PDB file of C-alpha atoms in Angstrom:
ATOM      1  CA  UNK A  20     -30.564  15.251  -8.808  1.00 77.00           C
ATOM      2  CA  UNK A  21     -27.675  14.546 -11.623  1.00 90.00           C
ATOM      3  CA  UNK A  22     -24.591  14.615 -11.289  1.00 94.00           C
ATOM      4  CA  UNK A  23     -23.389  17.901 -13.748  1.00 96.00           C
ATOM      5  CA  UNK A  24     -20.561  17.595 -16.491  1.00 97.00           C
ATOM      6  CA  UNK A  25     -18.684  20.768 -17.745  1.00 98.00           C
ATOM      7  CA  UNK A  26     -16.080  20.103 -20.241  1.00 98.00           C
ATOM      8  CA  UNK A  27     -14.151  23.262 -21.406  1.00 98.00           C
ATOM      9  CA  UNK A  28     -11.228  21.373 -22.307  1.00 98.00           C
ATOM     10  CA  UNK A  29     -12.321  19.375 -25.045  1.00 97.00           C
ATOM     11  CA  UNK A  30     -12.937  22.084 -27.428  1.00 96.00           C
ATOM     12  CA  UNK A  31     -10.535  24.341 -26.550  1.00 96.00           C
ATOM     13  CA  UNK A  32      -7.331  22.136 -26.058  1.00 97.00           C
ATOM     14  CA  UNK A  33      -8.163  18.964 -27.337  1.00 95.00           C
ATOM     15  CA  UNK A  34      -5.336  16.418 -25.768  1.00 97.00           C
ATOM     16  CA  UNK A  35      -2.532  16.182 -23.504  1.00 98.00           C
ATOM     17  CA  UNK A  36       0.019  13.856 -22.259  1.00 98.00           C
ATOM     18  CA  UNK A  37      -0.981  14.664 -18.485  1.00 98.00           C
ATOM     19  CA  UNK A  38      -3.691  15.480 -16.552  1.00 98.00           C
ATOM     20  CA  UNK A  39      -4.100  16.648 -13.056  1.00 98.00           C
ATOM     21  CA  UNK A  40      -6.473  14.854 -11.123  1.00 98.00           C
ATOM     22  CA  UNK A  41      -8.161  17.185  -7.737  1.00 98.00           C
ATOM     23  CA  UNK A  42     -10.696  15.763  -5.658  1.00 97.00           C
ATOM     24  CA  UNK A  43     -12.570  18.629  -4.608  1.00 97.00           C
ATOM     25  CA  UNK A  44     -14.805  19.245  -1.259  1.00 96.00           C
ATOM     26  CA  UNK A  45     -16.089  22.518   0.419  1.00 95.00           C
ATOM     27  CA  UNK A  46     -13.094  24.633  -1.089  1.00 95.00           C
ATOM     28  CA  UNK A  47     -14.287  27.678  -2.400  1.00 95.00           C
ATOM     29  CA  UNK A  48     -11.721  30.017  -0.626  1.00 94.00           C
ATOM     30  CA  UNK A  49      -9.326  27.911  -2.071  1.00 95.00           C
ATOM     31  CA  UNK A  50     -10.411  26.409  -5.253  1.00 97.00           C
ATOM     32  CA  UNK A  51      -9.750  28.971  -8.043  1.00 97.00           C
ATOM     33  CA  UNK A  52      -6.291  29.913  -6.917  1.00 96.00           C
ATOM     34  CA  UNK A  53      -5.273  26.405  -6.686  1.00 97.00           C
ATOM     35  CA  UNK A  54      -6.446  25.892 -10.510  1.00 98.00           C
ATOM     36  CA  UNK A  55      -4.681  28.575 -11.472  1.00 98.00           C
ATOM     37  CA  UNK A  56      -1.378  27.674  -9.973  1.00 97.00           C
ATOM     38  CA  UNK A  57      -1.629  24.261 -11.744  1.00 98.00           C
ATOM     39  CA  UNK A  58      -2.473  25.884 -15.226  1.00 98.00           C
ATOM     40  CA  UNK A  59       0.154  28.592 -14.979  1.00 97.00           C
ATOM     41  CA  UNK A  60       2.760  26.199 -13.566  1.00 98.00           C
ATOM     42  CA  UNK A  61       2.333  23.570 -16.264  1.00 98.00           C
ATOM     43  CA  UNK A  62      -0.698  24.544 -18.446  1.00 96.00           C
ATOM     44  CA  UNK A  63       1.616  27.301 -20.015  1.00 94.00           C
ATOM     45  CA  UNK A  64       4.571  25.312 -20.215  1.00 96.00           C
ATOM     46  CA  UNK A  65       2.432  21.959 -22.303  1.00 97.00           C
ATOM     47  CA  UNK A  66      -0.976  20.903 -22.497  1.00 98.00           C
ATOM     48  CA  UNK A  67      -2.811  19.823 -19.991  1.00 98.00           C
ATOM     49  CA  UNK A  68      -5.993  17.935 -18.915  1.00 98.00           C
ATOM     50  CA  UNK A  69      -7.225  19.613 -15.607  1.00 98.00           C
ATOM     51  CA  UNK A  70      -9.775  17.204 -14.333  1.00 98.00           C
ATOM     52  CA  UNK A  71     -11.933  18.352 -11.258  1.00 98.00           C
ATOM     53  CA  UNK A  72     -14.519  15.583  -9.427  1.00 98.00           C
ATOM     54  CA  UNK A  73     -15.922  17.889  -6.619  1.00 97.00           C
ATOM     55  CA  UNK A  74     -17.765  16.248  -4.116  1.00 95.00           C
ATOM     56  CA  UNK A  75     -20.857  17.864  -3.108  1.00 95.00           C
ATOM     57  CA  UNK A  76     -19.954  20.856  -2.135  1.00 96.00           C
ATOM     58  CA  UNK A  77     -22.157  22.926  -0.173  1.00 95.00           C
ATOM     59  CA  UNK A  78     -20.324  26.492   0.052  1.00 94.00           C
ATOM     60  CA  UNK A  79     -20.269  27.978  -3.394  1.00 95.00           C
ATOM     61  CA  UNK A  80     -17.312  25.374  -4.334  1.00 97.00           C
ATOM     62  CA  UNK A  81     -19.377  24.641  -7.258  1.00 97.00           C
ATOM     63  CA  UNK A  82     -19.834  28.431  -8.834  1.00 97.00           C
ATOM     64  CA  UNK A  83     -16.673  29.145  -8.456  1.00 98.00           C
ATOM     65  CA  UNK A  84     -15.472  26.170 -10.876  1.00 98.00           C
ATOM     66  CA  UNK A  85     -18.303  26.778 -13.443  1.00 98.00           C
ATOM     67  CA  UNK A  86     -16.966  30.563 -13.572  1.00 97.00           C
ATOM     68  CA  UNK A  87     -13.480  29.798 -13.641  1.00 97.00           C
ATOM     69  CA  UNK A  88     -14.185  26.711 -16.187  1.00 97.00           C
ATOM     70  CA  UNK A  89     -15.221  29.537 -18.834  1.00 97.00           C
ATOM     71  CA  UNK A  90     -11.360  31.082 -18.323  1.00 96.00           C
ATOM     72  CA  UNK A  91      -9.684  27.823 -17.703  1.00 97.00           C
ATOM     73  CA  UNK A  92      -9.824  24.860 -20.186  1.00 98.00           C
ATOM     74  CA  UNK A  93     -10.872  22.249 -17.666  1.00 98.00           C
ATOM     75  CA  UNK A  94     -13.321  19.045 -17.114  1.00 98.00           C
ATOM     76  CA  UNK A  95     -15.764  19.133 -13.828  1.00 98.00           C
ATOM     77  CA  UNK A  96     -17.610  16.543 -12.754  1.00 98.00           C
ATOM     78  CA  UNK A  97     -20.109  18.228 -10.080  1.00 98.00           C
ATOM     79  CA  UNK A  98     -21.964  16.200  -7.805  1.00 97.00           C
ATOM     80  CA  UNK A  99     -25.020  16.941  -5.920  1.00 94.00           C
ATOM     81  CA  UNK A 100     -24.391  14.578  -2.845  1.00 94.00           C
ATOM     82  CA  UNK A 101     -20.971  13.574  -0.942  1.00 95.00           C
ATOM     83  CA  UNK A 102     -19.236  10.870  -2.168  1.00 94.00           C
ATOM     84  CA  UNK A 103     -16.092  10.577  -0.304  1.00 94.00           C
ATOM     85  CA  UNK A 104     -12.470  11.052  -1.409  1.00 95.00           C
ATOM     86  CA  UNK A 105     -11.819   7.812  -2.614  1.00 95.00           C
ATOM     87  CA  UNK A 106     -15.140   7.773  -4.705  1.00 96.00           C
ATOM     88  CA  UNK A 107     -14.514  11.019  -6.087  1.00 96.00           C
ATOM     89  CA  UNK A 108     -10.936   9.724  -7.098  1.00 97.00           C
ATOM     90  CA  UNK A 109     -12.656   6.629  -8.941  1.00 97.00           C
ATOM     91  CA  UNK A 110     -14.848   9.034 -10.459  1.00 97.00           C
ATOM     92  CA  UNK A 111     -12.003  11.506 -11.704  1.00 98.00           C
ATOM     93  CA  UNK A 112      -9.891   8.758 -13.182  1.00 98.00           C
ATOM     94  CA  UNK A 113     -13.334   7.977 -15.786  1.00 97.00           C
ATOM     95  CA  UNK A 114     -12.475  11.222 -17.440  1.00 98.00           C
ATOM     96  CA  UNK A 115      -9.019  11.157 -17.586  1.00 98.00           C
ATOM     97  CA  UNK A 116      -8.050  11.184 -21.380  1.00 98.00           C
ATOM     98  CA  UNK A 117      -4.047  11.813 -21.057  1.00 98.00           C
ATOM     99  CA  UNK A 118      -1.739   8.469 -20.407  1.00 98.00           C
ATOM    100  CA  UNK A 119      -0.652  10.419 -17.137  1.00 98.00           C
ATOM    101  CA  UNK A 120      -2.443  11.512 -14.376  1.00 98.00           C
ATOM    102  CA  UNK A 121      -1.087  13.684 -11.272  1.00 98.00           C
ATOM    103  CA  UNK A 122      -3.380  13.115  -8.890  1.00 98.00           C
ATOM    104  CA  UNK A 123      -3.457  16.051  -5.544  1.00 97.00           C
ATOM    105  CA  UNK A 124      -5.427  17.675  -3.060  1.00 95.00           C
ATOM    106  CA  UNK A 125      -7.130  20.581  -3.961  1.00 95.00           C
ATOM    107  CA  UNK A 126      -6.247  22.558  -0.406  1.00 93.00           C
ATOM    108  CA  UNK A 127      -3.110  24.245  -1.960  1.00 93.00           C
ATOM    109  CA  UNK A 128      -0.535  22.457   0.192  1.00 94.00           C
ATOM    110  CA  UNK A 129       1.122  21.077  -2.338  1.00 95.00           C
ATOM    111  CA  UNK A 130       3.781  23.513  -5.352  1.00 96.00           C
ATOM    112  CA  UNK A 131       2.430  23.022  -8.873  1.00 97.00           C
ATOM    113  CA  UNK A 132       6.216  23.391  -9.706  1.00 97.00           C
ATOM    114  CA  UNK A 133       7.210  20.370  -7.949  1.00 98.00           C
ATOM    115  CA  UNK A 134       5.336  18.387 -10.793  1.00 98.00           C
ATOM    116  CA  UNK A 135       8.321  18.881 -12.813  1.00 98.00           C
ATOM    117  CA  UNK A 136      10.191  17.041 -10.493  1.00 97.00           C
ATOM    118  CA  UNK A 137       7.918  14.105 -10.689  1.00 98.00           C
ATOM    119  CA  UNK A 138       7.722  14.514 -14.970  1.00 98.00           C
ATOM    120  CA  UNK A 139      11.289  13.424 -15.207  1.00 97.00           C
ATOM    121  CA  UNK A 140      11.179  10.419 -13.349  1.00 97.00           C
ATOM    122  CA  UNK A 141       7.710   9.303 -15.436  1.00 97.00           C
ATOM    123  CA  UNK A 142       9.133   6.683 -18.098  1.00 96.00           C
ATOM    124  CA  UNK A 143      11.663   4.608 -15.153  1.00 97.00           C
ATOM    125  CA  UNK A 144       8.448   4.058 -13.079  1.00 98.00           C
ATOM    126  CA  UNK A 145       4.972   3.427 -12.618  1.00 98.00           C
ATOM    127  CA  UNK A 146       4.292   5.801  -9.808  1.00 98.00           C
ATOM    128  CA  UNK A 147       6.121   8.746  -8.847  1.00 98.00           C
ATOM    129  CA  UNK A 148       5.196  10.063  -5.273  1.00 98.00           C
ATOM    130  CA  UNK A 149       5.813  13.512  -3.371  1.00 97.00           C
ATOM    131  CA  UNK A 150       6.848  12.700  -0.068  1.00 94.00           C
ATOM    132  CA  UNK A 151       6.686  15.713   2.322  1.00 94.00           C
ATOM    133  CA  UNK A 152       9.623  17.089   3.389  1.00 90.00           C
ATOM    134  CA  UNK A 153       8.615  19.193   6.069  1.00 84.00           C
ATOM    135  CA  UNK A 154       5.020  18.169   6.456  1.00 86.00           C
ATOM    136  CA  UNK A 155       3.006  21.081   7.497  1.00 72.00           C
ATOM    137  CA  UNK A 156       0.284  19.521   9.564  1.00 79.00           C
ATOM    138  CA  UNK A 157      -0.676  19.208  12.552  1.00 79.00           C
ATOM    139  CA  UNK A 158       1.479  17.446  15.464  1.00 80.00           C
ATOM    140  CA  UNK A 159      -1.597  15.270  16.283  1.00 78.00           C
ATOM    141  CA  UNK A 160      -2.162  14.303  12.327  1.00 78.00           C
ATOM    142  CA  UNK A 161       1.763  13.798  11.681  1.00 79.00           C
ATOM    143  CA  UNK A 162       1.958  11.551  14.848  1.00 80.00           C
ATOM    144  CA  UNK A 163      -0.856   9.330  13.697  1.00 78.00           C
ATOM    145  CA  UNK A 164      -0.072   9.319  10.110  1.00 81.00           C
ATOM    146  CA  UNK A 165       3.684   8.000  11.257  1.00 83.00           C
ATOM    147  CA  UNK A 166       2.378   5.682  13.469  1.00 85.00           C
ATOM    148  CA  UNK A 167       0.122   3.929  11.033  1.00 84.00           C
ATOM    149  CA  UNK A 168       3.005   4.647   7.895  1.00 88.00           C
ATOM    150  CA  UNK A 169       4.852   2.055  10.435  1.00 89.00           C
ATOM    151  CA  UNK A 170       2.169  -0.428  11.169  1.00 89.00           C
ATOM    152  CA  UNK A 171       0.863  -0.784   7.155  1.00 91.00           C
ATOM    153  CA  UNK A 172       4.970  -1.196   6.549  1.00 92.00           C
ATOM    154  CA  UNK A 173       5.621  -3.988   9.163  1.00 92.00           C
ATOM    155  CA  UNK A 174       2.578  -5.368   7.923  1.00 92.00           C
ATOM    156  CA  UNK A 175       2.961  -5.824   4.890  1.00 94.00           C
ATOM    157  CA  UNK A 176       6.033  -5.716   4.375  1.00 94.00           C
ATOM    158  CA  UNK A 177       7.162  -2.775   2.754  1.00 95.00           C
ATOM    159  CA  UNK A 178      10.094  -0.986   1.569  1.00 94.00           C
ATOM    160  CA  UNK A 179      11.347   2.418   3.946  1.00 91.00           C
ATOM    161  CA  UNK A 180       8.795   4.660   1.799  1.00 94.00           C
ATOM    162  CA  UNK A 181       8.810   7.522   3.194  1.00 94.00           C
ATOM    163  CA  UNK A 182       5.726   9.017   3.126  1.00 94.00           C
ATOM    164  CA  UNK A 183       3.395   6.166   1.727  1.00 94.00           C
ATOM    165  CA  UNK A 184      -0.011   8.783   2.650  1.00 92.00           C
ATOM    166  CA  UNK A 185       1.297  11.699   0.601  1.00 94.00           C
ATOM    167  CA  UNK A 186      -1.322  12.858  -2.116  1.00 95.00           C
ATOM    168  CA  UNK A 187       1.486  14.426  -4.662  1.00 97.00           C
ATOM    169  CA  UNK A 188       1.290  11.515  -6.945  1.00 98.00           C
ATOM    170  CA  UNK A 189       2.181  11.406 -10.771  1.00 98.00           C
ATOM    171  CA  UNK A 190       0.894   7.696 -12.170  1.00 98.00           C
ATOM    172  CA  UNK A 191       0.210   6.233 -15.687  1.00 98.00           C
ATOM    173  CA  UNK A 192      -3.429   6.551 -15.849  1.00 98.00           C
ATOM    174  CA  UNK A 193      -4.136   2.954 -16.669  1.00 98.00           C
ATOM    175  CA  UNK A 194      -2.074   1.742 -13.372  1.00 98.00           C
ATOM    176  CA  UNK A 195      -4.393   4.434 -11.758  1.00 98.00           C
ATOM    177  CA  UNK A 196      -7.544   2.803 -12.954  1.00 98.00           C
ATOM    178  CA  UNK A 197      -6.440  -0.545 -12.085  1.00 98.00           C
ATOM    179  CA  UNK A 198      -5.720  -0.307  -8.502  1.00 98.00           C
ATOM    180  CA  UNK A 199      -8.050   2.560  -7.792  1.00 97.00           C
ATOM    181  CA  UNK A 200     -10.576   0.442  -8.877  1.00 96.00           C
ATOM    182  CA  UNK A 201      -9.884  -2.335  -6.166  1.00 97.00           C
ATOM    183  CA  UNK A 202     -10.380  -0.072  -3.229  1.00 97.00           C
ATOM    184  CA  UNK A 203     -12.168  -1.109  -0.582  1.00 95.00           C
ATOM    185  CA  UNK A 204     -10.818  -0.653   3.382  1.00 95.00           C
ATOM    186  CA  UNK A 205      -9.491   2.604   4.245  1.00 90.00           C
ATOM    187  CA  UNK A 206     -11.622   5.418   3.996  1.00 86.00           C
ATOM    188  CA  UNK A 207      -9.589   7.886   6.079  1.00 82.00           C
ATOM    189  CA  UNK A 208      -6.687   6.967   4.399  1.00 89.00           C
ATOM    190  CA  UNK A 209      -6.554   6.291   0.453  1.00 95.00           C
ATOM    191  CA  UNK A 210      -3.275   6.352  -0.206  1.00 96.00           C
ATOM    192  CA  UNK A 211      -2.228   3.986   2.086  1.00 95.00           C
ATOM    193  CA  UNK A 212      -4.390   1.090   0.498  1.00 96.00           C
ATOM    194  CA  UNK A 213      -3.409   2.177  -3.023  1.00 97.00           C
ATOM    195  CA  UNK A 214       0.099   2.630  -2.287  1.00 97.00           C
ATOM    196  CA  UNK A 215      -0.477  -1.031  -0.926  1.00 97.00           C
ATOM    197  CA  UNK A 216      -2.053  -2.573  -3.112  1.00 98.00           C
ATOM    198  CA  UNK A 217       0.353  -1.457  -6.312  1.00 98.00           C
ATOM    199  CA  UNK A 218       3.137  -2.462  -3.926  1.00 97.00           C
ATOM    200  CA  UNK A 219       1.804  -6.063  -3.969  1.00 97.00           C
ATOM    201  CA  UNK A 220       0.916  -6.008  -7.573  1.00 97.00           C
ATOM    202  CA  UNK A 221       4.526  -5.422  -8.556  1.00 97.00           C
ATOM    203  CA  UNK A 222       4.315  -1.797  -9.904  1.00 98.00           C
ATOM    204  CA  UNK A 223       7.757   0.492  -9.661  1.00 98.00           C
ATOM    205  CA  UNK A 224       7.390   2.906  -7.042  1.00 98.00           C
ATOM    206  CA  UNK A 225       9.926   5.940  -6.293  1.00 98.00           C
ATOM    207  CA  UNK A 226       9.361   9.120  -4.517  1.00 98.00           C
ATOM    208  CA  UNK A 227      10.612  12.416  -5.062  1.00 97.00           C
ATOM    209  CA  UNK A 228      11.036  14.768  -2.176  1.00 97.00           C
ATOM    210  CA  UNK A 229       8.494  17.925  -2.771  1.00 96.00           C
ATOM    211  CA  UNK A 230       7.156  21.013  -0.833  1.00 94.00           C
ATOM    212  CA  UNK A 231       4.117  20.907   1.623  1.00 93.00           C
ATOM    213  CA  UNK A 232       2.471  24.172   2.771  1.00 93.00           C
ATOM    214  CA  UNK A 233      -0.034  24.756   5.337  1.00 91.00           C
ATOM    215  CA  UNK A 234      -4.010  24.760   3.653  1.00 83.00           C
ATOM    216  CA  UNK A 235      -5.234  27.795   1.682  1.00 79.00           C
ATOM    217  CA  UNK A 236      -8.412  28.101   4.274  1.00 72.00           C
ATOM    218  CA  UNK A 237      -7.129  26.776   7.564  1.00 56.00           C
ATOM    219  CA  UNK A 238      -6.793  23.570   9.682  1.00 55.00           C
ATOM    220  CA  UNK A 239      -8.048  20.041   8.486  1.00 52.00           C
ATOM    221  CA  UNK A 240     -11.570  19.241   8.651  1.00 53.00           C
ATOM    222  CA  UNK A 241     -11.147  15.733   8.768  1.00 51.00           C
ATOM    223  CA  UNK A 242      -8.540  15.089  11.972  1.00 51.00           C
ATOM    224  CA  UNK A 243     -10.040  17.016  14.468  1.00 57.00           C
ATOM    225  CA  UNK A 244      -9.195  16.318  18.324  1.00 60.00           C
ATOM    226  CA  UNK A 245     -12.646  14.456  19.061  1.00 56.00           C
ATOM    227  CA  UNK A 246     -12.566  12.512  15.609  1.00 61.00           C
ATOM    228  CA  UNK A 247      -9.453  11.079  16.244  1.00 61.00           C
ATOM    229  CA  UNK A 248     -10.521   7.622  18.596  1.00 70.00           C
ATOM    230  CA  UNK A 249     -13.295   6.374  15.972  1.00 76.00           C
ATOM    231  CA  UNK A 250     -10.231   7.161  12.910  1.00 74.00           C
ATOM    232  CA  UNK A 251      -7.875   4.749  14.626  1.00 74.00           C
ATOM    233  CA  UNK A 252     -10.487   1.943  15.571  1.00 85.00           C
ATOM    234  CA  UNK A 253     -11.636   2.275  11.696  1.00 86.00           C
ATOM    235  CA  UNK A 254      -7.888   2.703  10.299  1.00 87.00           C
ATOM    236  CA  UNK A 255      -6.526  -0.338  12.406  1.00 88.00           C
ATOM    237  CA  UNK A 256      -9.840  -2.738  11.484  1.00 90.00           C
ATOM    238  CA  UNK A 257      -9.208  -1.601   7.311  1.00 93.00           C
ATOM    239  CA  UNK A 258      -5.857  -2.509   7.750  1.00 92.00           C
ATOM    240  CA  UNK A 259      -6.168  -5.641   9.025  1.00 93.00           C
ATOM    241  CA  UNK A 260      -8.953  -6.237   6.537  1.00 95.00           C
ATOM    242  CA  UNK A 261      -6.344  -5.263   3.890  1.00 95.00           C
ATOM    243  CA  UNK A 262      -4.043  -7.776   5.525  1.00 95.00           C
ATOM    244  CA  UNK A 263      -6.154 -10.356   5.267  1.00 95.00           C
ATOM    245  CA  UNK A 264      -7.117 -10.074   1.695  1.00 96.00           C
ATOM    246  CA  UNK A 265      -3.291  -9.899   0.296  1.00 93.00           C
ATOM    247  CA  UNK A 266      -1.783 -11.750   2.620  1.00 86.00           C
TER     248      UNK A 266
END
């Protein structure tokens, strides 16, 4: 099977200066009200690109965004298989058309309204970040999260960034490209190597403090109790494969 391209957008707005990026992945209870918040929050206010990659969804995820895609001038790239997050990041960025891009999760954790926050601070710097206030995770995810925010920093040297993992991120769309497009370690944890890797390349970087809610449809799929040994084995390895490449 092919992967499916639905492009609403195109005809009805044309262009925009920004797009918003979501990754999308087995989120139908979530999906369409998460769109929506985006377009009404900044959709009404300029144009905008919405650009969804969803990654093989397997729970009605994909009707919900062709339905809502006739309502909602947006671009959906819908794949039959499971990429991964990173891949369907790479993906994304192919059909980004605006010179911005805010790339998020598509769980509704983070306040379309906070973009605004990030919009100002666009033209001083190449990559704007959300750091999460009051992270509202779990005490097992926040704990390993902070521990490995400290090991990547003493690694490699980084600034006090507060929240180098969060995935609230307004970036020019070609510094998106670039360093998206030289991913290779961390699987589990994206952000870290990009946030890394445009660190080392010299790119501004400032963050913005923004809100984080708990997820539309529950607790994280991905950090679960029994998951957690084989994350840290394959985080700590990818890191020091990242090390080893920059250093």
């Amino acid at each position: 099977m092919m992967e499916e391209f639905i492009d609403t957008f195109t005809s009805k707005v044309g262009s925009a200066e920004v797009a918003v990026l979501l990754p999308v992945h087995n989120e139908v209870h979530a999906i369409e009200n998460v769109i929506l918040e985006f377009y009404n929050a900044i959709g009404s206010k300029i144009p905008l690109e919405i650009v969804l990659s969803e990654d093989g969804s397997t729970d009605g995820t994909k009707e919900v965004i062709k339905r809502l895609s006739k309502e909602v001038p947006l671009k959906a790239l819908l794949s039959p298989m499971r990429k991964g997050y990173a891949q369907g990041i790479i993906d994304g960025l192919n059909y980004v058309m605006s010179d911005y891009v805010l790339i998020t999760d598509s769980d509704g954790q983070h306040d379309p309204q906070d973009f605004w926050k990030l919009w100002e601070m666009r033209k001083e710097y190449d990559i704007v970040s959300g750091w999460r206030v009051k992270r509202a995770d779990s005490l097992q995810r926040k704990v390993m999260s902070k521990t490995f925010q400290f090991m990547a920093k003493k690694l490699f040297g980084l600034p006090n960034f507060k929240d180098i993992t969060a995935p609230f991120k307004l970036i020019r769309t070609e510094v998106a490209r670039e360093i998206a497009s030289e991913y290779k370690y961390m699987r589990e944890s994206f952000w870290t190597e990009f946030t890394i890797r445009a660190y080392k390349k010299g790119f501004k970087i400032v963050e913005v403090p923004a809100t984080h809610r708990p997820r539309l449809d529950g607790s994280t799929r991905v950090y679960k109790p029994w998951k957690i040994p084989k994350i840290v084995i394959s985080q700590s390895y990818a890191l020091l494969k990242l090390w080893g490449e920059l250093r």
